[in-house]
């Protein structure tokens, strides 16, 4: 059996290892997947990413398979239904933010042609490789995540502080923060 060296943060269990090996840090250009990570990261704000990841399928069901066009149409009855769903994080402000973020997401699409074009423009269309030697070198924000956060907020997005934005950048491969001895860097 081949032993793979991974970023140490993901060695908790198979859920984390699979996420690390198959998704984290891989460039995402598909708007629906970018929206999925935006929703998940905003719900993670102030909480554990592991908890949100463990509830991902519940979020998928609750938020119409992360179809932003449907989420943008969620009415008050649907919001109240979500607030009773024990399978997700039942935070009133975050649930409402998911709906308003879906609306803001589509406005960005109208302006730029796609959310992907908008967000990837901040890194000139290609991932920033940070060449991290250890987890200690990984920060939770950067000057660039500060800029993107401010721009998203200006466009009406909620729960998109710099930490959430940087986590989104890591998850969607806008930045590569895999440590140098991680097998995924090869």
Coordinates of N, CA and C in Angstrom, one line a residue:
X1 N 0.8 -1.2 0.0 CA 0.0 0.0 0.0 C 0.9 1.3 0.0
X2 N 0.6 2.2 -0.9 CA 1.3 3.4 -1.0 C 1.0 4.4 0.1
X3 N 2.0 4.9 0.8 CA 1.7 5.9 1.8 C 1.9 7.3 1.2
X4 N 0.9 8.1 1.3 CA 1.0 9.4 0.8 C 1.2 10.5 1.9
X5 N 2.1 11.4 1.6 CA 2.3 12.5 2.5 C 1.4 13.6 2.2
X6 N 0.6 14.0 3.1 CA -0.4 15.0 2.9 C -0.1 16.2 3.8
X7 N -0.9 17.3 3.5 CA -0.9 18.4 4.4 C -1.5 17.9 5.8
X8 N -0.9 18.2 6.9 CA -1.2 17.6 8.1 C -2.6 17.9 8.6
X9 N -3.2 19.0 8.2 CA -4.6 19.4 8.6 C -5.6 18.4 8.2
X10 N -5.4 17.6 7.2 CA -6.4 16.7 6.7 C -6.3 15.3 7.2
X11 N -5.5 15.0 8.1 CA -5.3 13.6 8.6 C -6.3 13.2 9.6
X12 N -7.3 13.9 9.9 CA -8.3 13.6 10.9 C -9.0 12.3 10.6
X13 N -9.5 12.2 9.3 CA -10.3 11.0 8.9 C -10.4 11.0 7.4
X14 N -11.1 10.0 6.9 CA -11.3 9.8 5.4 C -12.0 11.0 4.8
X15 N -13.0 11.5 5.5 CA -13.8 12.7 4.9 C -12.8 13.8 4.6
X16 N -12.0 14.2 5.5 CA -11.0 15.2 5.3 C -9.9 14.8 4.3
X17 N -9.4 13.6 4.3 CA -8.4 13.1 3.4 C -9.0 13.2 1.9
X18 N -10.2 12.7 1.8 CA -10.8 12.7 0.4 C -11.0 14.1 -0.1
X19 N -11.5 15.0 0.8 CA -11.6 16.4 0.4 C -10.3 17.0 0.0
X20 N -9.3 16.8 0.8 CA -7.9 17.3 0.5 C -7.4 16.7 -0.8
X21 N -7.5 15.4 -1.0 CA -6.9 14.7 -2.1 C -7.6 15.1 -3.4
X22 N -8.9 15.3 -3.4 CA -9.7 15.4 -4.6 C -10.3 16.7 -4.9
X23 N -10.3 17.7 -3.9 CA -10.9 19.0 -4.2 C -10.0 20.1 -3.8
X24 N -9.6 20.2 -2.6 CA -8.9 21.4 -2.0 C -7.7 21.8 -2.9
X25 N -7.8 23.0 -3.3 CA -6.7 23.5 -4.1 C -6.7 23.2 -5.5
X26 N -7.7 22.5 -6.0 CA -7.8 22.2 -7.5 C -8.6 23.4 -8.1
X27 N -8.1 24.0 -9.2 CA -8.7 25.1 -9.8 C -10.2 24.8 -10.2
X28 N -11.1 25.6 -9.8 CA -12.5 25.5 -10.1 C -12.9 26.7 -11.0
X29 N -13.5 26.5 -12.1 CA -13.9 27.6 -13.0 C -15.4 27.5 -13.3
X30 N -16.1 26.5 -12.8 CA -17.5 26.3 -13.0 C -18.3 27.1 -12.0
X31 N -19.2 28.0 -12.5 CA -19.9 28.9 -11.6 C -20.7 28.1 -10.5
X32 N -21.4 27.0 -10.8 CA -22.2 26.4 -9.8 C -21.3 25.8 -8.7
X33 N -20.1 25.3 -9.0 CA -19.2 24.8 -8.0 C -18.6 26.0 -7.2
X34 N -18.3 27.1 -7.8 CA -17.9 28.3 -7.1 C -18.9 28.7 -6.1
X35 N -20.2 28.7 -6.6 CA -21.3 29.1 -5.7 C -21.4 28.1 -4.5
X36 N -21.3 26.8 -4.8 CA -21.3 25.8 -3.7 C -20.3 26.2 -2.6
X37 N -19.1 26.4 -3.0 CA -18.0 26.7 -2.1 C -18.3 28.0 -1.4
X38 N -18.9 29.0 -2.1 CA -19.2 30.3 -1.5 C -20.2 30.0 -0.3
X39 N -21.3 29.3 -0.6 CA -22.3 29.0 0.4 C -21.6 28.2 1.6
X40 N -20.9 27.2 1.3 CA -20.3 26.4 2.4 C -19.3 27.2 3.2
X41 N -18.5 28.0 2.6 CA -17.5 28.8 3.3 C -18.2 29.9 4.1
X42 N -19.3 30.5 3.6 CA -20.0 31.5 4.4 C -20.7 30.9 5.6
X43 N -21.2 29.6 5.5 CA -21.8 29.0 6.7 C -20.7 28.5 7.7
X44 N -19.5 28.4 7.2 CA -18.4 28.0 8.0 C -17.9 29.1 8.9
X45 N -18.1 30.3 8.5 CA -17.6 31.5 9.2 C -17.9 31.4 10.7
X46 N -16.8 31.4 11.5 CA -16.8 31.3 12.9 C -17.0 29.8 13.4
X47 N -17.1 28.9 12.5 CA -17.3 27.5 12.9 C -16.2 26.6 12.3
X48 N -16.4 25.3 12.5 CA -15.4 24.4 12.0 C -15.7 24.0 10.5
X49 N -14.7 24.0 9.7 CA -14.8 23.6 8.3 C -15.2 22.1 8.3
X50 N -14.7 21.4 9.2 CA -15.0 19.9 9.2 C -16.5 19.7 9.4
X51 N -17.1 20.5 10.3 CA -18.5 20.3 10.6 C -19.3 20.7 9.3
X52 N -19.0 21.7 8.7 CA -19.7 22.1 7.4 C -19.5 21.0 6.4
X53 N -18.3 20.5 6.2 CA -18.0 19.5 5.2 C -18.8 18.2 5.6
X54 N -18.9 17.9 6.8 CA -19.7 16.7 7.2 C -21.2 16.9 6.9
X55 N -21.6 18.1 6.9 CA -23.0 18.4 6.6 C -23.3 18.7 5.1
X56 N -22.3 18.6 4.3 CA -22.3 19.0 2.9 C -23.5 18.5 2.1
X57 N -23.8 17.2 2.3 CA -24.9 16.6 1.5 C -26.2 17.2 2.0
X58 N -26.3 17.5 3.3 CA -27.5 18.2 3.8 C -27.7 19.6 3.2
X59 N -26.6 20.3 3.2 CA -26.6 21.6 2.5 C -27.0 21.5 1.1
X60 N -26.5 20.5 0.4 CA -26.8 20.3 -1.0 C -28.3 20.1 -1.2
X61 N -28.9 19.3 -0.3 CA -30.4 19.1 -0.4 C -31.1 20.4 -0.1
X62 N -30.7 21.0 1.0 CA -31.4 22.2 1.5 C -31.3 23.4 0.5
X63 N -30.2 23.5 -0.2 CA -30.0 24.6 -1.1 C -30.0 24.2 -2.6
X64 N -31.0 23.3 -2.9 CA -31.3 23.0 -4.3 C -30.1 22.6 -5.1
X65 N -29.2 21.7 -4.5 CA -28.0 21.3 -5.2 C -27.1 22.5 -5.6
X66 N -27.2 23.6 -4.8 CA -26.4 24.8 -4.9 C -26.7 25.5 -6.3
X67 N -28.0 25.4 -6.7 CA -28.4 26.1 -7.9 C -28.8 27.5 -7.5
X68 N -27.9 28.5 -7.8 CA -28.0 29.8 -7.4 C -29.3 30.5 -7.9
X69 N -29.8 30.0 -9.1 CA -31.0 30.6 -9.6 C -32.2 30.2 -8.8
X70 N -32.2 29.0 -8.3 CA -33.3 28.6 -7.4 C -33.1 29.2 -6.0
X71 N -31.9 29.2 -5.5 CA -31.7 29.8 -4.1 C -32.1 31.3 -4.1
X72 N -31.8 32.0 -5.2 CA -32.2 33.4 -5.3 C -33.7 33.7 -5.1
X73 N -34.5 32.6 -5.4 CA -35.9 32.7 -5.4 C -36.5 32.2 -4.1
X74 N -35.7 31.8 -3.1 CA -36.2 31.3 -1.9 C -37.0 32.4 -1.2
X75 N -38.2 32.1 -0.8 CA -39.1 33.1 -0.1 C -39.0 32.9 1.4
X76 N -39.8 33.6 2.1 CA -39.8 33.6 3.6 C -40.2 32.2 4.1
X77 N -41.1 31.6 3.5 CA -41.5 30.2 3.9 C -40.3 29.2 3.8
X78 N -39.6 29.3 2.7 CA -38.5 28.4 2.5 C -37.4 28.8 3.5
X79 N -37.2 30.0 3.8 CA -36.1 30.4 4.8 C -36.5 29.8 6.1
X80 N -37.8 29.9 6.5 CA -38.2 29.4 7.8 C -38.1 27.9 7.8
X81 N -38.3 27.2 6.7 CA -38.1 25.8 6.6 C -36.7 25.4 6.9
X82 N -35.8 26.2 6.3 CA -34.3 25.9 6.4 C -33.9 26.1 7.9
X83 N -34.5 27.1 8.5 CA -34.1 27.3 9.9 C -34.6 26.2 10.9
X84 N -35.4 25.3 10.4 CA -35.8 24.2 11.2 C -35.1 22.9 10.8
X85 N -34.2 23.0 9.8 CA -33.5 21.9 9.2 C -32.2 21.6 10.1
X86 N -32.3 20.6 10.9 CA -31.2 20.2 11.8 C -29.9 19.7 11.0
X87 N -30.1 19.4 9.8 CA -29.0 18.9 9.0 C -28.0 19.9 8.5
X88 N -28.4 21.2 8.6 CA -27.5 22.3 8.2 C -27.2 23.2 9.5
X89 N -26.5 24.2 9.3 CA -26.2 25.2 10.3 C -27.4 26.2 10.3
X90 N -28.2 26.2 11.3 CA -29.4 27.0 11.4 C -29.2 28.4 11.9
X91 N -28.4 29.1 11.2 CA -28.1 30.5 11.6 C -29.0 31.4 10.7
X92 N -29.9 32.2 11.3 CA -30.8 33.0 10.5 C -30.1 34.0 9.6
X93 N -29.0 34.6 10.1 CA -28.3 35.6 9.2 C -27.6 34.9 8.1
X94 N -27.1 33.7 8.3 CA -26.4 33.0 7.2 C -27.3 32.4 6.2
X95 N -28.5 31.9 6.6 CA -29.5 31.4 5.7 C -30.0 32.6 4.8
X96 N -30.2 33.7 5.4 CA -30.7 34.9 4.6 C -29.6 35.3 3.7
X97 N -28.3 35.3 4.2 CA -27.2 35.7 3.3 C -27.0 34.8 2.1
X98 N -27.3 33.5 2.3 CA -27.2 32.6 1.1 C -28.2 33.0 0.0
X99 N -29.4 33.5 0.4 CA -30.3 34.0 -0.6 C -29.8 35.3 -1.2
X100 N -29.4 36.2 -0.4 CA -29.0 37.5 -1.0 C -27.6 37.3 -1.8
X101 N -26.8 36.4 -1.3 CA -25.6 36.1 -2.1 C -25.9 35.5 -3.4
X102 N -26.9 34.7 -3.5 CA -27.3 34.1 -4.8 C -27.7 35.2 -5.8
X103 N -28.4 36.2 -5.3 CA -28.9 37.3 -6.1 C -27.6 38.2 -6.5
X104 N -26.7 38.4 -5.6 CA -25.5 39.2 -5.9 C -24.7 38.4 -6.9
X105 N -24.6 37.1 -6.7 CA -23.8 36.2 -7.6 C -24.3 36.4 -9.1
X106 N -25.6 36.4 -9.2 CA -26.2 36.5 -10.6 C -25.9 37.9 -11.2
X107 N -25.9 38.9 -10.3 CA -25.6 40.3 -10.8 C -24.2 40.4 -11.3
X108 N -23.3 39.7 -10.6 CA -21.9 39.6 -11.0 C -21.8 38.9 -12.4
X109 N -22.6 37.8 -12.5 CA -22.6 37.1 -13.8 C -23.0 38.0 -14.9
X110 N -24.1 38.8 -14.6 CA -24.6 39.7 -15.7 C -23.5 40.7 -16.1
X111 N -22.7 41.2 -15.1 CA -21.7 42.2 -15.4 C -20.5 41.7 -16.1
X112 N -20.0 40.5 -15.7 CA -18.8 39.9 -16.1 C -18.9 38.8 -17.1
X113 N -20.1 38.3 -17.3 CA -20.3 37.1 -18.1 C -20.4 35.8 -17.4
X114 N -19.6 35.8 -16.3 CA -19.7 34.6 -15.3 C -19.0 35.1 -14.0
X115 N -19.4 34.4 -12.9 CA -18.7 34.7 -11.7 C -17.3 34.2 -11.8
X116 N -17.0 33.2 -12.5 CA -15.7 32.7 -12.6 C -14.7 33.7 -13.2
X117 N -15.2 34.4 -14.3 CA -14.4 35.5 -14.9 C -14.1 36.6 -13.9
X118 N -15.1 36.9 -13.1 CA -15.0 38.0 -12.1 C -13.9 37.6 -11.1
X119 N -14.1 36.4 -10.4 CA -13.3 36.0 -9.3 C -11.8 35.7 -9.7
X120 N -11.7 35.0 -10.9 CA -10.4 34.6 -11.3 C -9.6 35.8 -11.9
X121 N -10.2 36.9 -12.2 CA -9.6 38.1 -12.7 C -8.6 38.6 -11.6
X122 N -9.0 38.4 -10.3 CA -8.1 38.9 -9.2 C -6.8 38.2 -9.2
X123 N -6.6 37.0 -9.8 CA -5.3 36.3 -9.9 C -4.9 36.1 -11.3
X124 N -5.4 37.0 -12.2 CA -5.0 36.9 -13.6 C -5.3 35.6 -14.2
X125 N -6.3 34.9 -13.7 CA -6.8 33.7 -14.4 C -6.0 32.4 -14.0
X126 N -5.0 32.5 -13.2 CA -4.2 31.3 -12.8 C -3.9 31.3 -11.3
X127 N -3.8 30.1 -10.8 CA -3.5 30.0 -9.3 C -2.2 30.6 -8.9
X128 N -2.2 31.2 -7.7 CA -1.0 31.6 -7.1 C -0.5 30.5 -6.3
X129 N 0.8 30.1 -6.6 CA 1.4 29.0 -5.9 C 2.3 29.6 -4.8
X130 N 1.9 29.3 -3.5 CA 2.5 29.9 -2.4 C 3.8 29.1 -1.9
X131 N 4.0 28.0 -2.4 CA 5.2 27.2 -2.1 C 5.4 27.1 -0.5
X132 N 4.4 26.7 0.1 CA 4.4 26.6 1.6 C 5.3 25.5 2.0
X133 N 6.2 25.7 3.0 CA 7.1 24.6 3.5 C 6.4 23.9 4.6
X134 N 5.6 24.6 5.4 CA 4.9 24.0 6.5 C 3.5 24.7 6.7
X135 N 2.7 24.0 7.5 CA 1.4 24.6 7.8 C 1.5 25.9 8.5
X136 N 2.6 26.1 9.3 CA 2.8 27.3 10.0 C 2.9 28.6 9.1
X137 N 3.2 28.3 7.9 CA 3.4 29.5 6.9 C 2.0 29.9 6.3
X138 N 1.0 29.1 6.5 CA -0.3 29.4 5.9 C -1.0 30.4 6.7
X139 N -1.4 31.5 6.1 CA -2.2 32.5 6.8 C -3.7 32.3 6.6
X140 N -4.5 33.0 7.4 CA -5.9 32.9 7.2 C -6.5 34.1 6.3
X141 N -5.6 35.1 6.1 CA -6.0 36.2 5.2 C -4.7 36.6 4.5
X142 N -4.9 37.4 3.4 CA -3.8 38.0 2.7 C -4.3 39.4 2.2
X143 N -3.4 40.2 1.8 CA -3.8 41.5 1.3 C -4.8 41.3 0.1
X144 N -4.6 40.3 -0.7 CA -5.5 40.0 -1.8 C -6.9 39.6 -1.4
X145 N -7.0 38.7 -0.3 CA -8.3 38.4 0.2 C -9.0 39.6 0.8
X146 N -8.2 40.5 1.3 CA -8.8 41.7 1.8 C -9.5 42.5 0.7
X147 N -8.8 42.6 -0.4 CA -9.3 43.4 -1.6 C -10.6 42.7 -2.1
X148 N -10.5 41.4 -2.3 CA -11.7 40.6 -2.8 C -12.9 40.8 -1.9
X149 N -12.6 40.6 -0.6 CA -13.7 40.7 0.4 C -14.4 42.1 0.3
X150 N -13.6 43.1 0.2 CA -14.2 44.5 0.1 C -15.0 44.6 -1.2
X151 N -14.5 44.1 -2.3 CA -15.2 44.2 -3.5 C -16.5 43.4 -3.5
X152 N -16.5 42.2 -2.9 CA -17.7 41.4 -2.8 C -18.7 42.1 -1.9
X153 N -18.3 42.7 -0.8 CA -19.2 43.4 0.1 C -19.8 44.6 -0.6
X154 N -19.0 45.3 -1.4 CA -19.5 46.4 -2.2 C -20.6 46.0 -3.2
X155 N -20.5 44.7 -3.6 CA -21.5 44.2 -4.6 C -22.7 43.5 -3.9
X156 N -22.7 43.6 -2.6 CA -23.9 43.1 -1.8 C -23.8 41.8 -1.2
X157 N -22.6 41.1 -1.3 CA -22.4 39.8 -0.6 C -22.3 40.0 0.9
X158 N -22.7 39.0 1.6 CA -22.7 39.0 3.0 C -21.9 37.8 3.5
X159 N -21.3 37.9 4.7 CA -20.5 36.8 5.3 C -19.3 36.5 4.4
X160 N -18.7 37.5 3.9 CA -17.5 37.3 3.0 C -16.3 38.2 3.5
X161 N -16.0 38.0 4.8 CA -14.9 38.6 5.3 C -13.6 38.0 4.7
X162 N -12.5 38.6 5.0 CA -11.3 38.2 4.4 C -10.9 36.8 4.6
X163 N -11.2 36.3 5.9 CA -10.9 34.9 6.2 C -11.8 33.9 5.4
X164 N -13.0 34.2 5.2 CA -13.9 33.4 4.4 C -13.5 33.4 2.9
X165 N -13.1 34.6 2.5 CA -12.6 34.7 1.1 C -11.4 33.9 0.8
X166 N -10.4 34.0 1.8 CA -9.2 33.3 1.6 C -9.4 31.8 1.6
X167 N -10.3 31.3 2.5 CA -10.7 29.9 2.5 C -11.3 29.5 1.2
X168 N -12.1 30.4 0.6 CA -12.7 30.1 -0.7 C -11.7 30.0 -1.8
X169 N -10.7 30.9 -1.7 CA -9.6 30.9 -2.7 C -8.8 29.6 -2.6
X170 N -8.6 29.1 -1.3 CA -7.8 27.9 -1.2 C -8.7 26.7 -1.7
X171 N -9.9 26.7 -1.3 CA -10.8 25.6 -1.7 C -11.0 25.5 -3.2
X172 N -11.0 26.6 -3.9 CA -11.3 26.6 -5.3 C -10.0 26.7 -6.2
X173 N -8.9 26.6 -5.5 CA -7.6 26.5 -6.3 C -7.1 27.9 -6.8
X174 N -7.7 29.0 -6.3 CA -7.1 30.3 -6.7 C -5.7 30.5 -6.1
X175 N -5.5 29.8 -5.0 CA -4.2 29.8 -4.4 C -3.9 28.3 -4.1
X176 N -2.6 28.0 -4.2 CA -2.2 26.6 -3.9 C -1.4 26.7 -2.5
X177 N -2.1 26.2 -1.5 CA -1.4 26.3 -0.2 C -1.1 24.9 0.3
X178 N -1.0 23.9 -0.6 CA -0.5 22.6 -0.2 C 1.0 22.7 0.2
X179 N 1.4 22.1 1.3 CA 2.8 22.2 1.7 C 3.7 21.5 0.7
X180 N 5.0 21.8 0.7 CA 5.8 21.3 -0.4 C 6.0 19.8 -0.4
X181 N 5.9 19.1 0.7 CA 6.0 17.7 0.6 C 4.7 16.9 0.4
X182 N 3.6 17.6 0.2 CA 2.3 17.0 0.0 C 2.3 16.4 -1.4
X183 N 1.8 15.2 -1.5 CA 1.8 14.4 -2.7 C 1.0 15.1 -3.8
X184 N 0.0 15.9 -3.5 CA -0.8 16.6 -4.5 C -0.1 17.7 -5.3
X185 N 1.1 18.1 -4.7 CA 1.9 19.1 -5.5 C 2.6 18.5 -6.7
X186 N 2.7 17.2 -6.7 CA 3.5 16.6 -7.8 C 2.6 16.5 -9.1

